[in-house]
Coordinates of C-alpha atoms in Angstrom, one line a residue:
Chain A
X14 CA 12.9 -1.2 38.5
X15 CA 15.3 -3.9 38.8
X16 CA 19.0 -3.2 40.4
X17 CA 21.6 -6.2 40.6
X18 CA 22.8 -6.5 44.0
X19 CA 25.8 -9.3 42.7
X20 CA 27.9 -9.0 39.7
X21 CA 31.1 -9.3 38.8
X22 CA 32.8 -8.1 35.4
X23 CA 36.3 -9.3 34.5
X24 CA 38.3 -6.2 33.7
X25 CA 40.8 -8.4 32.0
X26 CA 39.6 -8.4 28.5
X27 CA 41.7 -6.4 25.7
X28 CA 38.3 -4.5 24.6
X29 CA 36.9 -3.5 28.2
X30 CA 35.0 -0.4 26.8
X31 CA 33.4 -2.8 24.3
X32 CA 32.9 -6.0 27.3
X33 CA 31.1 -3.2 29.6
X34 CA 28.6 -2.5 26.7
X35 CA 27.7 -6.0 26.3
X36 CA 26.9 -6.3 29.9
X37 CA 24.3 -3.5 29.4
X38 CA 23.0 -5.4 26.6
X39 CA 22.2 -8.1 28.8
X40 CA 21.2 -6.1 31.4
X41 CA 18.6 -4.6 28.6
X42 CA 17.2 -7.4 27.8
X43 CA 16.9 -9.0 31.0
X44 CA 15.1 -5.6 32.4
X45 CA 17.7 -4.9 34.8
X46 CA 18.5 -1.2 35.2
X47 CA 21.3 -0.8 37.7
X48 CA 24.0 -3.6 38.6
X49 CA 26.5 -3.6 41.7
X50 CA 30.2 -4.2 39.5
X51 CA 33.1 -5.7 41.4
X52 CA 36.1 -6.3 39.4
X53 CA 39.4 -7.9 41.2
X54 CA 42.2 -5.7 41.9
X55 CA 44.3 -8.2 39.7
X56 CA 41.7 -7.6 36.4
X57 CA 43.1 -4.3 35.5
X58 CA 46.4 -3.0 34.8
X59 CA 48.4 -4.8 37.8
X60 CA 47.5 -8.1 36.3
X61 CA 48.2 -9.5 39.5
X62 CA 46.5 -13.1 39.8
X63 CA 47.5 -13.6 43.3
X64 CA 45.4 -14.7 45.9
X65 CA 46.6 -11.6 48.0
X66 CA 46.5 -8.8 45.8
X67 CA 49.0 -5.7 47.1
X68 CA 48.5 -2.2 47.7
X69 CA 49.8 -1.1 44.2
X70 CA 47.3 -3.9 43.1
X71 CA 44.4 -1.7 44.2
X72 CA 45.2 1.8 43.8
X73 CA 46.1 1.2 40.1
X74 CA 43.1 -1.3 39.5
X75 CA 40.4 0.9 41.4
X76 CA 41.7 4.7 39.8
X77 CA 41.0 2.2 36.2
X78 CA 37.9 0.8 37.5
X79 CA 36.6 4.5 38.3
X80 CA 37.6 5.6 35.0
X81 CA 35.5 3.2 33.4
X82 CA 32.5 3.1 35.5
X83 CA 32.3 7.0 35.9
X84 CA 31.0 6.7 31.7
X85 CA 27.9 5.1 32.8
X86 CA 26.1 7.4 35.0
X87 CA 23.8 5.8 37.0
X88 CA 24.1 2.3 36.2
X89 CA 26.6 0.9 38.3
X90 CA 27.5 0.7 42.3
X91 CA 31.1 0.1 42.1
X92 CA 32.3 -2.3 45.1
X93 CA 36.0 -2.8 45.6
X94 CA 36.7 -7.0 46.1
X95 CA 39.2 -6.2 49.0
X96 CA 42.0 -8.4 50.1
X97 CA 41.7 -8.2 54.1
X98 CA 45.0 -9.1 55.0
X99 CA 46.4 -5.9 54.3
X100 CA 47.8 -3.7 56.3
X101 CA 44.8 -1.5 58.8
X102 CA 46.9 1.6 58.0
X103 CA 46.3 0.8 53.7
X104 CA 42.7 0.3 54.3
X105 CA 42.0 3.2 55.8
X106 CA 43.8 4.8 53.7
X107 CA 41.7 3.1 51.0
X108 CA 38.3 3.6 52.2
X109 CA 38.9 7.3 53.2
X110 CA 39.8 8.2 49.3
X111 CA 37.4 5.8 47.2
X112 CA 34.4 5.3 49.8
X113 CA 34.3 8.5 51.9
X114 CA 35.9 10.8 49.2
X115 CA 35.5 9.1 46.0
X116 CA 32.8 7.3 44.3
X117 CA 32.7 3.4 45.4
X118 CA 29.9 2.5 47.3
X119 CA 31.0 -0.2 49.2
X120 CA 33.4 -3.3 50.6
X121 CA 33.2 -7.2 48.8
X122 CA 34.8 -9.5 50.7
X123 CA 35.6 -13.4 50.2
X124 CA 38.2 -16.0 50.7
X125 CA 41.5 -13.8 51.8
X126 CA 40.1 -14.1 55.5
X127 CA 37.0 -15.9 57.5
X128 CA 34.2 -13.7 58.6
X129 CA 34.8 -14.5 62.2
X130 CA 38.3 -14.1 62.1
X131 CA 39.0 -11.2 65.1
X132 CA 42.0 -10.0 62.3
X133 CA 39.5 -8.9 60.3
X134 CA 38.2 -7.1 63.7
X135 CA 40.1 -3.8 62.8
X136 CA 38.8 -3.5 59.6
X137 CA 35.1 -4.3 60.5
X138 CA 35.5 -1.5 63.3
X139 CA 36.2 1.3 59.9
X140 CA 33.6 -0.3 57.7
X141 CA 31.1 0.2 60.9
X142 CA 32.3 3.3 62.0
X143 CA 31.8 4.9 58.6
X144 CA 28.6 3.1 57.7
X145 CA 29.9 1.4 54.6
X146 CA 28.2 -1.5 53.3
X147 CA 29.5 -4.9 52.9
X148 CA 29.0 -7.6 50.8
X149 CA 30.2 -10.9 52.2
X150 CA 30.8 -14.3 50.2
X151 CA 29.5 -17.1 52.3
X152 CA 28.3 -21.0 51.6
X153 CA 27.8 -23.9 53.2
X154 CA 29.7 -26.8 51.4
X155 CA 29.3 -30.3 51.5
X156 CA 32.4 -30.7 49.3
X157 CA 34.8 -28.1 47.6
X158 CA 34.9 -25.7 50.7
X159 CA 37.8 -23.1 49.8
X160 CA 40.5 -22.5 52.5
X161 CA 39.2 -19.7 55.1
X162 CA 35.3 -19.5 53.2
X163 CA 32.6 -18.2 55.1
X164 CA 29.6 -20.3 56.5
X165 CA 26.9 -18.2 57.2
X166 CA 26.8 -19.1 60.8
X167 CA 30.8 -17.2 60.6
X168 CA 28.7 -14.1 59.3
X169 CA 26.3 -14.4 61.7
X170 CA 29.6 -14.6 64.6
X171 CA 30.7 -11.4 62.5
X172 CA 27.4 -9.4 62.9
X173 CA 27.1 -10.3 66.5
X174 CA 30.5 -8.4 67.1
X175 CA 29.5 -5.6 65.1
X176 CA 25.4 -5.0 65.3
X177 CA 25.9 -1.8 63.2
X178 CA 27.5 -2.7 60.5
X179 CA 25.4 -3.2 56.9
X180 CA 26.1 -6.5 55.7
X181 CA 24.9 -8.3 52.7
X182 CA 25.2 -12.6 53.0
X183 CA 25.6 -13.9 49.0
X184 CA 24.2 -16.6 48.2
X185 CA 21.1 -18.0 49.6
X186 CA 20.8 -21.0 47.8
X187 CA 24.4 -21.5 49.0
X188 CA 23.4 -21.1 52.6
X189 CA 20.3 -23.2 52.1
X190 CA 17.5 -23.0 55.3
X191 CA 20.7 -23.3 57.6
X192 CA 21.9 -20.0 56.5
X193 CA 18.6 -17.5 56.9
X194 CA 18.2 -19.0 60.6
X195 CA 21.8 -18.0 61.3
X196 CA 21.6 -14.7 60.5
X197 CA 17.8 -14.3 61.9
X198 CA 18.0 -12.5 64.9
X199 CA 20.8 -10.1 63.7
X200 CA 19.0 -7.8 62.2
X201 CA 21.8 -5.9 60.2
X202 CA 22.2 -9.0 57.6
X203 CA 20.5 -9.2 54.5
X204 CA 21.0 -12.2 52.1
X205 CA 21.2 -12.3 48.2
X206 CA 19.3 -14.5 46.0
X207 CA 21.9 -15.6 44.0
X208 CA 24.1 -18.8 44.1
X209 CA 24.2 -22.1 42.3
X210 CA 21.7 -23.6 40.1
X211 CA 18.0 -22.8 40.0
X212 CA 17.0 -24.6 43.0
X213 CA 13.9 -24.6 44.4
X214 CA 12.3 -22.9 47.7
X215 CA 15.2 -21.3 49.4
X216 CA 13.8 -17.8 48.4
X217 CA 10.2 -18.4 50.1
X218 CA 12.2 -20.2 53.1
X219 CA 14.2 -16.6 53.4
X220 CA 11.3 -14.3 52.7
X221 CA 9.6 -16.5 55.4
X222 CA 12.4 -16.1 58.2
X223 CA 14.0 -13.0 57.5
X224 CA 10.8 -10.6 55.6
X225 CA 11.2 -9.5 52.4
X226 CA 13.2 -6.2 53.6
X227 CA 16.0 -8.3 54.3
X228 CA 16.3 -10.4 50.6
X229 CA 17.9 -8.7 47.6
X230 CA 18.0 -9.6 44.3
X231 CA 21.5 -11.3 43.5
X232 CA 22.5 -12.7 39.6
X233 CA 26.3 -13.7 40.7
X234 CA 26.9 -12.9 36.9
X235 CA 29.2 -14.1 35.3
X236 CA 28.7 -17.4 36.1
X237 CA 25.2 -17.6 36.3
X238 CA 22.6 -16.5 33.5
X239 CA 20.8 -13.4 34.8
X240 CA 17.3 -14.4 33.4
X241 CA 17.9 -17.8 35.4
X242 CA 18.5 -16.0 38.5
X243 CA 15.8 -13.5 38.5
X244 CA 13.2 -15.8 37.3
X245 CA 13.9 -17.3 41.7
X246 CA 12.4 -14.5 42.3
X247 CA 9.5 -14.5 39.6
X248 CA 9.0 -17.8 40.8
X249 CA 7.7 -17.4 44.2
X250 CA 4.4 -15.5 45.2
X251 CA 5.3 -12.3 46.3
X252 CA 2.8 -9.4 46.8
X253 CA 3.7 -6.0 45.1
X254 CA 5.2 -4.6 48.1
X255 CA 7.6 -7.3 48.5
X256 CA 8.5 -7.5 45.1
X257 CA 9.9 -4.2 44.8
X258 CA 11.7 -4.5 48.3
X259 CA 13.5 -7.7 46.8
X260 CA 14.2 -6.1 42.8
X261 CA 15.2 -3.1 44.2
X262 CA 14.5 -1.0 47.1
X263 CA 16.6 -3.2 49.3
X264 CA 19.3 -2.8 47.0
X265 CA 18.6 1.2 47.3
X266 CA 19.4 1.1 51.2
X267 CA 22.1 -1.1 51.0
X268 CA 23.9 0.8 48.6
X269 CA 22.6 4.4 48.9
X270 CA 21.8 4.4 52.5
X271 CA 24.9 5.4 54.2
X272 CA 24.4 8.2 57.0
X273 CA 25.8 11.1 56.1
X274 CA 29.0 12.8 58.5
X275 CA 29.6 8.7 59.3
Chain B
X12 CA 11.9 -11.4 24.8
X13 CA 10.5 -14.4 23.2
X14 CA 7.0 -15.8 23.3
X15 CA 7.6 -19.4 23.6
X16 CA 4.4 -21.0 22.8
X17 CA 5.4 -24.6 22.6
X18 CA 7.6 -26.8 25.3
X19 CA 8.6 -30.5 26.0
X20 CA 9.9 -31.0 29.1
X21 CA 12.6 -33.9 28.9
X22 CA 12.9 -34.3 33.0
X23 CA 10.4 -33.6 35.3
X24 CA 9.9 -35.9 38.6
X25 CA 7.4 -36.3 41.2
X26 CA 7.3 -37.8 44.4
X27 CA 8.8 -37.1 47.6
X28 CA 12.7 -36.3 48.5
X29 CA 13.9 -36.6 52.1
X30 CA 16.0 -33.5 52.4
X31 CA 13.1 -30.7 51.1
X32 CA 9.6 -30.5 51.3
X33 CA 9.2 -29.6 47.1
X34 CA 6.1 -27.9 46.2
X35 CA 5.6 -29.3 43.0
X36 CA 6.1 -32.9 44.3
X37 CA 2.2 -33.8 43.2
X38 CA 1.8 -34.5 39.9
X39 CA -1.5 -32.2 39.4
X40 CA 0.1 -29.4 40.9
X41 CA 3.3 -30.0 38.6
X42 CA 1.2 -30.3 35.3
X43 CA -0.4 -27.2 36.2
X44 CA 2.2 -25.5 36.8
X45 CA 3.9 -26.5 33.4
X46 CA 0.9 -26.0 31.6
X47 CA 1.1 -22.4 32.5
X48 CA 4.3 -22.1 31.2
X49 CA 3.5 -23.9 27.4
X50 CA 4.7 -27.2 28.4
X51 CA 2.5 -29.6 26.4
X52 CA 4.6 -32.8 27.0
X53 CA 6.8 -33.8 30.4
X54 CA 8.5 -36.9 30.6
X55 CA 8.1 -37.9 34.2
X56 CA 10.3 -39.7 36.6
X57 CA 9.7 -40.9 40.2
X58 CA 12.0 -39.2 42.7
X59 CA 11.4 -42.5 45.2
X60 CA 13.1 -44.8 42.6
X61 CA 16.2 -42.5 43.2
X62 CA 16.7 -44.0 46.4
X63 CA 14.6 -46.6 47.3
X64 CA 16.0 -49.7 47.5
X65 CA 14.9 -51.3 43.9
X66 CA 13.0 -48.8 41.8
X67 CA 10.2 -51.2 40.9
X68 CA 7.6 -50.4 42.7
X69 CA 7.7 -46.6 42.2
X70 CA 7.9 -47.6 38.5
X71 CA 4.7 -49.5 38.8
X72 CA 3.6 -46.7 41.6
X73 CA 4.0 -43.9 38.3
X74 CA 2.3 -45.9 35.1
X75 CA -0.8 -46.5 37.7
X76 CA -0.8 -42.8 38.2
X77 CA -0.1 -41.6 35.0
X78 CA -3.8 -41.0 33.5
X79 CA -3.2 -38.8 30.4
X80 CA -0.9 -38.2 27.9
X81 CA 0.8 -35.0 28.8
X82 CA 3.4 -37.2 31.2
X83 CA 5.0 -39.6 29.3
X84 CA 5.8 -41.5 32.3
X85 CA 9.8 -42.5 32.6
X86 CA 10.6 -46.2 34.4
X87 CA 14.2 -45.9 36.5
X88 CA 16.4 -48.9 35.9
X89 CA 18.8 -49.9 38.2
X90 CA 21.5 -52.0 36.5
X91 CA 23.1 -53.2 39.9
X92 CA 19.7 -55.2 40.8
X93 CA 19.3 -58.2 40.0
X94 CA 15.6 -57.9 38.6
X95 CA 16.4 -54.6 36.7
X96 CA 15.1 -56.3 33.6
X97 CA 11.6 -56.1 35.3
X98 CA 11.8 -52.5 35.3
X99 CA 12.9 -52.4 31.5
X100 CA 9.9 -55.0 31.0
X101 CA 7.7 -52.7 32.5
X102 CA 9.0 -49.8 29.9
X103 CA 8.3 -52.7 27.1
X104 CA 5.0 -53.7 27.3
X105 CA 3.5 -50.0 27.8
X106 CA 3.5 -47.9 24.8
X107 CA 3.2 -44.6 26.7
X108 CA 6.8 -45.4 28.0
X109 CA 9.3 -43.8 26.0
X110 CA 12.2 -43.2 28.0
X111 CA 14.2 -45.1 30.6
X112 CA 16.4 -43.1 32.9
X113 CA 19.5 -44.6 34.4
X114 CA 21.2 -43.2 37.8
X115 CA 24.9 -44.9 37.7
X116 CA 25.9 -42.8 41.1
X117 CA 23.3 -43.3 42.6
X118 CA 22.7 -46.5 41.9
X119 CA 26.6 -47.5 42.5
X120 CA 27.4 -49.1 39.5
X121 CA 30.5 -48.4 36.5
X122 CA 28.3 -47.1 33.0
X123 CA 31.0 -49.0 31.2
X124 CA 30.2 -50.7 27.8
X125 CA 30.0 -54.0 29.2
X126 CA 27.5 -52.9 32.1
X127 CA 25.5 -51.4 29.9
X128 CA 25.5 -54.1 27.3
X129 CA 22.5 -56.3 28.3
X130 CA 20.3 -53.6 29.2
X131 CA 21.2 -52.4 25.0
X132 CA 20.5 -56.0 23.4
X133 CA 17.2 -56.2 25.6
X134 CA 15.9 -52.8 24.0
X135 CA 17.3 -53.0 20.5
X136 CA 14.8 -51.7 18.1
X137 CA 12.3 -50.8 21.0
X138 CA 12.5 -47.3 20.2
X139 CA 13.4 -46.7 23.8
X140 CA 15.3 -43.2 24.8
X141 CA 18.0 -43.7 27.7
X142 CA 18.0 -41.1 29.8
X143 CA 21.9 -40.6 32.0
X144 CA 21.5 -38.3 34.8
X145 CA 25.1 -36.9 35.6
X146 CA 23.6 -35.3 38.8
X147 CA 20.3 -34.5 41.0
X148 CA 22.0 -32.1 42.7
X149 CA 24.8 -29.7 43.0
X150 CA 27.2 -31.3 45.1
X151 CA 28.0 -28.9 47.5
X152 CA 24.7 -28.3 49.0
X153 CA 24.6 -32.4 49.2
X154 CA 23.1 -33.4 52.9
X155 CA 26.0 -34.1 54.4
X156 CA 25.2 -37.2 55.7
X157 CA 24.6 -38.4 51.8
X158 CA 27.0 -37.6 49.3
X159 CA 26.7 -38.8 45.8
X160 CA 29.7 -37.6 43.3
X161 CA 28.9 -36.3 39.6
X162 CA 29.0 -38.6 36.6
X163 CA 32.4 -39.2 35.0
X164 CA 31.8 -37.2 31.2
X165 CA 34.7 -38.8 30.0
X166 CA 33.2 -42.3 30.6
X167 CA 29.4 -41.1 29.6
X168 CA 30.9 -39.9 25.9
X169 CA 33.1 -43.1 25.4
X170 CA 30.0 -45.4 27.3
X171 CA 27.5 -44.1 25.3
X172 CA 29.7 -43.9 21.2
X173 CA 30.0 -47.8 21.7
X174 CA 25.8 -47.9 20.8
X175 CA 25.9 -45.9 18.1
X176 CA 22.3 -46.8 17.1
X177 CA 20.4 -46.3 20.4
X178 CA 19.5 -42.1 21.4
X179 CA 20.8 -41.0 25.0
X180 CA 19.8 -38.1 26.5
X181 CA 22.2 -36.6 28.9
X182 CA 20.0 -35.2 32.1
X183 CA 21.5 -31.9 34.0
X184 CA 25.0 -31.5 32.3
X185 CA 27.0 -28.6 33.4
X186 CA 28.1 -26.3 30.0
X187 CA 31.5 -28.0 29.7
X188 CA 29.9 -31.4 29.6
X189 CA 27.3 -30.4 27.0
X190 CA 30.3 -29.1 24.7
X191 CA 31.7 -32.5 25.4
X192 CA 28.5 -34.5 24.8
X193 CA 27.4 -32.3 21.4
X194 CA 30.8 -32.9 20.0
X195 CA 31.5 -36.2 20.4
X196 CA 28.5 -38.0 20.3
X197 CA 26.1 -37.9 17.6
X198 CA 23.6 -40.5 19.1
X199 CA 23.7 -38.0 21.9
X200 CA 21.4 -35.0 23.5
X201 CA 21.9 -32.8 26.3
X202 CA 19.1 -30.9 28.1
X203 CA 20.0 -27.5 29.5
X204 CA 18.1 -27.6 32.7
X205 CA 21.9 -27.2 34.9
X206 CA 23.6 -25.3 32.1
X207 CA 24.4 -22.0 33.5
X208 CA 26.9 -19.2 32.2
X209 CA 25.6 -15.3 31.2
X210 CA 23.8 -15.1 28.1
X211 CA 23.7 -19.1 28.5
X212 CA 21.4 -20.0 25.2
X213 CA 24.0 -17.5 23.2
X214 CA 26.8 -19.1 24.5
X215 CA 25.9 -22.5 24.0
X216 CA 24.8 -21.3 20.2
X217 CA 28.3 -19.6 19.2
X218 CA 30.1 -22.7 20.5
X219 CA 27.9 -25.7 19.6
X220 CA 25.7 -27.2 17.0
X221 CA 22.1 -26.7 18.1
X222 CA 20.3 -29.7 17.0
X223 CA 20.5 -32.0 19.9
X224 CA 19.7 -30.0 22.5
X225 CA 17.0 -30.2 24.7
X226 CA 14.7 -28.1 27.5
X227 CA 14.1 -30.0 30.5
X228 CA 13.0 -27.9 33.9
X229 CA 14.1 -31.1 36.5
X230 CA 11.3 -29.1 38.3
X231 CA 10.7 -29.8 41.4
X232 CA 14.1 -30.0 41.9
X233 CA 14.4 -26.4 40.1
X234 CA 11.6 -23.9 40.0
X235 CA 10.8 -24.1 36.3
X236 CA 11.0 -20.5 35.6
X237 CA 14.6 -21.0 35.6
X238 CA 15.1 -22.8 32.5
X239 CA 11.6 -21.3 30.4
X240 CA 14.0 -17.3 31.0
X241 CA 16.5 -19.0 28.9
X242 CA 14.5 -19.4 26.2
X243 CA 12.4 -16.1 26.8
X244 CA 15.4 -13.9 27.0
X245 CA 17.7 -15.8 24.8
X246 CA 19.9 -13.4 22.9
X247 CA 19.3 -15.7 20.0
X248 CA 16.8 -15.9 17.5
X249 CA 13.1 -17.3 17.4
X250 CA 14.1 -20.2 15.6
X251 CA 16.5 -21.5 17.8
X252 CA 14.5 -20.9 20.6
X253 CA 12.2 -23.0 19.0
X254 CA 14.7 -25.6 18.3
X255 CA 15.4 -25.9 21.9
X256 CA 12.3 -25.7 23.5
X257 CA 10.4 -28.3 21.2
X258 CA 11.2 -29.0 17.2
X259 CA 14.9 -31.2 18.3
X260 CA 12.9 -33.0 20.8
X261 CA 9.5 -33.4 18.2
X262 CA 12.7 -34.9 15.7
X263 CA 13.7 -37.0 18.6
X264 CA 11.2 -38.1 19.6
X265 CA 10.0 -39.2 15.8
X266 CA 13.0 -40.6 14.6
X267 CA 13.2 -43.5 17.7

């Protein structure tokens, strides 16, 4: 089994039905069973392109993304990309009827806010509380660094502050070495495989720091080629064991593992 | 998924980088490695003649320890030095040479017609391949201490139209500079070693003519499982697979 711990899927296109098939084409012929899907509040029928995306933004854009997802039974964990500089009251709000009541699985978050930025504080304290997992954009840059992106050594800040909470570092080619010793001691990071171009030896660095019950498969389609991206993974020794925790069983917790009455 | 039973590799280096500690960096362990993924031709570079001040003496480091024909061993010429022509001479009088590679960014230097003039009139009819690398790495995970910017692929189209007779191979293009490169210049190949999008090979074949482009690994650099799953699990058929992986570069390769 192979699940896809990083994917996004732009809503935007006239024939989404039709868009959402051909991504389980490719999933079919890549071997991958189960994807995580993130579209942008802004893909759907708000349109919004903002950097901010509003409230209306995501209750219209998450009730389509549902609607969509819910005809593919078992094949998707729907995250919601969430714009963090929203009002505490919204996201509540927001997590009580799509996470705790309804059927998305978990919290993406980017560029709208830095990982060790104590406004994000209130929001972590829900996501922790509740036991919701999160996956959180990060990358060290030598050039092109986005206004307010994550380093993982901002993540590693983030999951000092809150030791409970389930996070999932993208990106581990992004991170490079730097990265998997940042979030080393905190125990409640994990880190995806996916990021940039197939560069050599950051998985077996990871999988020698962190374990391999702390690296999950990653594609970060649809930038990246999904046969590219697994093929890091093919391409280091692994034993059996390890394997599946990587292509899947990581992904399992991480998605599925929420406590009940959280 | 495809079997892909036949491979040339049009970039693969060896040799040591400062910034990792690259597995495949021996050249046994790399031919190995390629063999068990169908490679039966690489054309190898030195990673030391990337950075070391004049490449010549990892050129003359890589013929002495190239001792078969599966590497076809690839001399780096550095057009800013003054002796780059004893690199090129190096390429010249050994027939296992079939490719030079030039590194403009790294090497600091314009890849302008008139630069790149003498280094043309010296191979003219040598049945030499020129190799352009746009990049060794992506940018932003550059050390930070050494940054080296992307080729220009305005300037590498326009640069390399003005010699219409000679064959370029454009090394690690990203997808829009292989639509660029395919288009405009029919003397022209790209390798799809750094081309990246979903469904990459079916991408590439709904928007461009197929028949100059390449498979290069730029393992160690890349792990080069990476670039053989876009040939196995191209969404395209056999035969373009095969196009890729091996006939365009056999035609190349016979028609210099």
């Amino acid at each position: 089994m192979i699940i896809d711990s990083h994917l996004h899927f732009d809503f935007r296109v006239k024939d989404k039905i039709g868009a959402v098939e051909q991504l389980l084409h490719e999933m079919e012929i890549t071997g991958i069973d189960r994807t995580c899907i993130m579209p942008r509040a802004g893909d759907l029928k708000s349109r919004s392109r903002y950097h901010y995306p509003n409230e209306d933004d995501y209750l219209v854009s998450t009730d389509e993304a549902c609607e969509i997802i819910e005809r593919y039974p078992g094949k998707f964990y729907q995250m919601v990309y969430m714009n963090s500089i929203l009002p505490v009251k919204f996201l509540k709000y927001f997590t009580e009827k799509y996470i705790l009541n309804g059927p998305v699985a978990g919290i993406k978050l980017t560029l709208q806010m830095n990982a060790a930025d104590r406004r994000l504080e209130p929001f972590l304290e829900i996501l922790q509380k509740h036991d919701i997992p999160l996956l959180f954009h990060s990358w060290y840059k030598t050039v092109s660094k986005y206004r307010f992106e994550s380093d993982p050594k901002d993540i590693a800040e983030m999951a000092r502050k809150f030791p409970e909470l389930r996070v999932l570092m993208a990106h581990v080619t992004g991170c490079r070495f730097r990265g998997s010793q940042d979030i080393r001691k905190h125990k409640n990071v994990l880190i995806d495989t996916s990021g940039s171009q197939p560069e050599d030896g950051f998985i077996q660095y990871a999988l020698d720091t962190l374990g391999s019950e702390r690296v999950v498969f990653g594609s970060d389609y649809p930038g990246r080629d999904m046969a590219t991206q697994l093929a890091r993974v093919y391409s280091v020794d692994m034993d059996g064991d390890a394997l599946d925790n990587v292509l899947y069983k990581n992904s399992i917790r991480f998605f599925e593992g929420r406590k009940k009455n959280a | 998924m495809h079997d892909v039973k036949r491979i040339i590799d049009f970039s693969v280096w060896t040799g040591n980088w400062p910034f990792y500690h690259f597995r495949y960096r021996d050249m046994d362990v790399l031919k190995a490695k390629l063999k068990s993924i169908n490679v039966e031709k690489a054309f190898l570079a030195p990673i030391e003649g990337i950075l070391e001040h004049d490449p010549l003496r990892a050129n003359k480091d890589i013929l002495e320890k190239t001792r078969d024909d599966f590497y076809s061993p690839v001399i780096i010429v550095d057009l800013s030095y003054e002796n780059w022509e004893d690199s090129v001479d190096l390429a010249l009088k050994d027939n296992r040479v079939k490719m030079i590679k030039l590194l403009p960014n790294y090497h600091m230097y314009n890849f302008d017609e008139d630069t790149v003039k003498p280094l043309m009139e010296k191979i003219d009819g040598r049945n030499l391949i020129v190799s352009v690398q746009m990049r060794v790495e992506d940018r932003r995970g550059m050390y930070p201490l050494m940054q080296v910017p992307d080729m220009d692929i305005i300037q590498v189209v326009k640069t390399v139209t003005y010699f219409p007779k000679q064959k370029f191979i454009i090394n690690n293009c990203y997808l829009n500079e292989l639509g660029e490169v395919v288009y405009s210049a029919e003397n022209a190949y790209v390798d799809i070693s750094s081309v990246e999008f979903h469904n990459v090979l079916k991408h590439i074949s709904d928007t461009s003519p197929m028949d100059r482009i390449l498979f290069s690994s730029h393992c160690p650099f890349y792990y080069p499982e990476g670039n053989l799953f876009k040939l196995k699990y191209g969404d395209v058929p056999l035969e373009v697979v095969e196009k890729v992986a091996c006939i365009n570069g056999q035609e190349l390769l016979g028609n210099i």
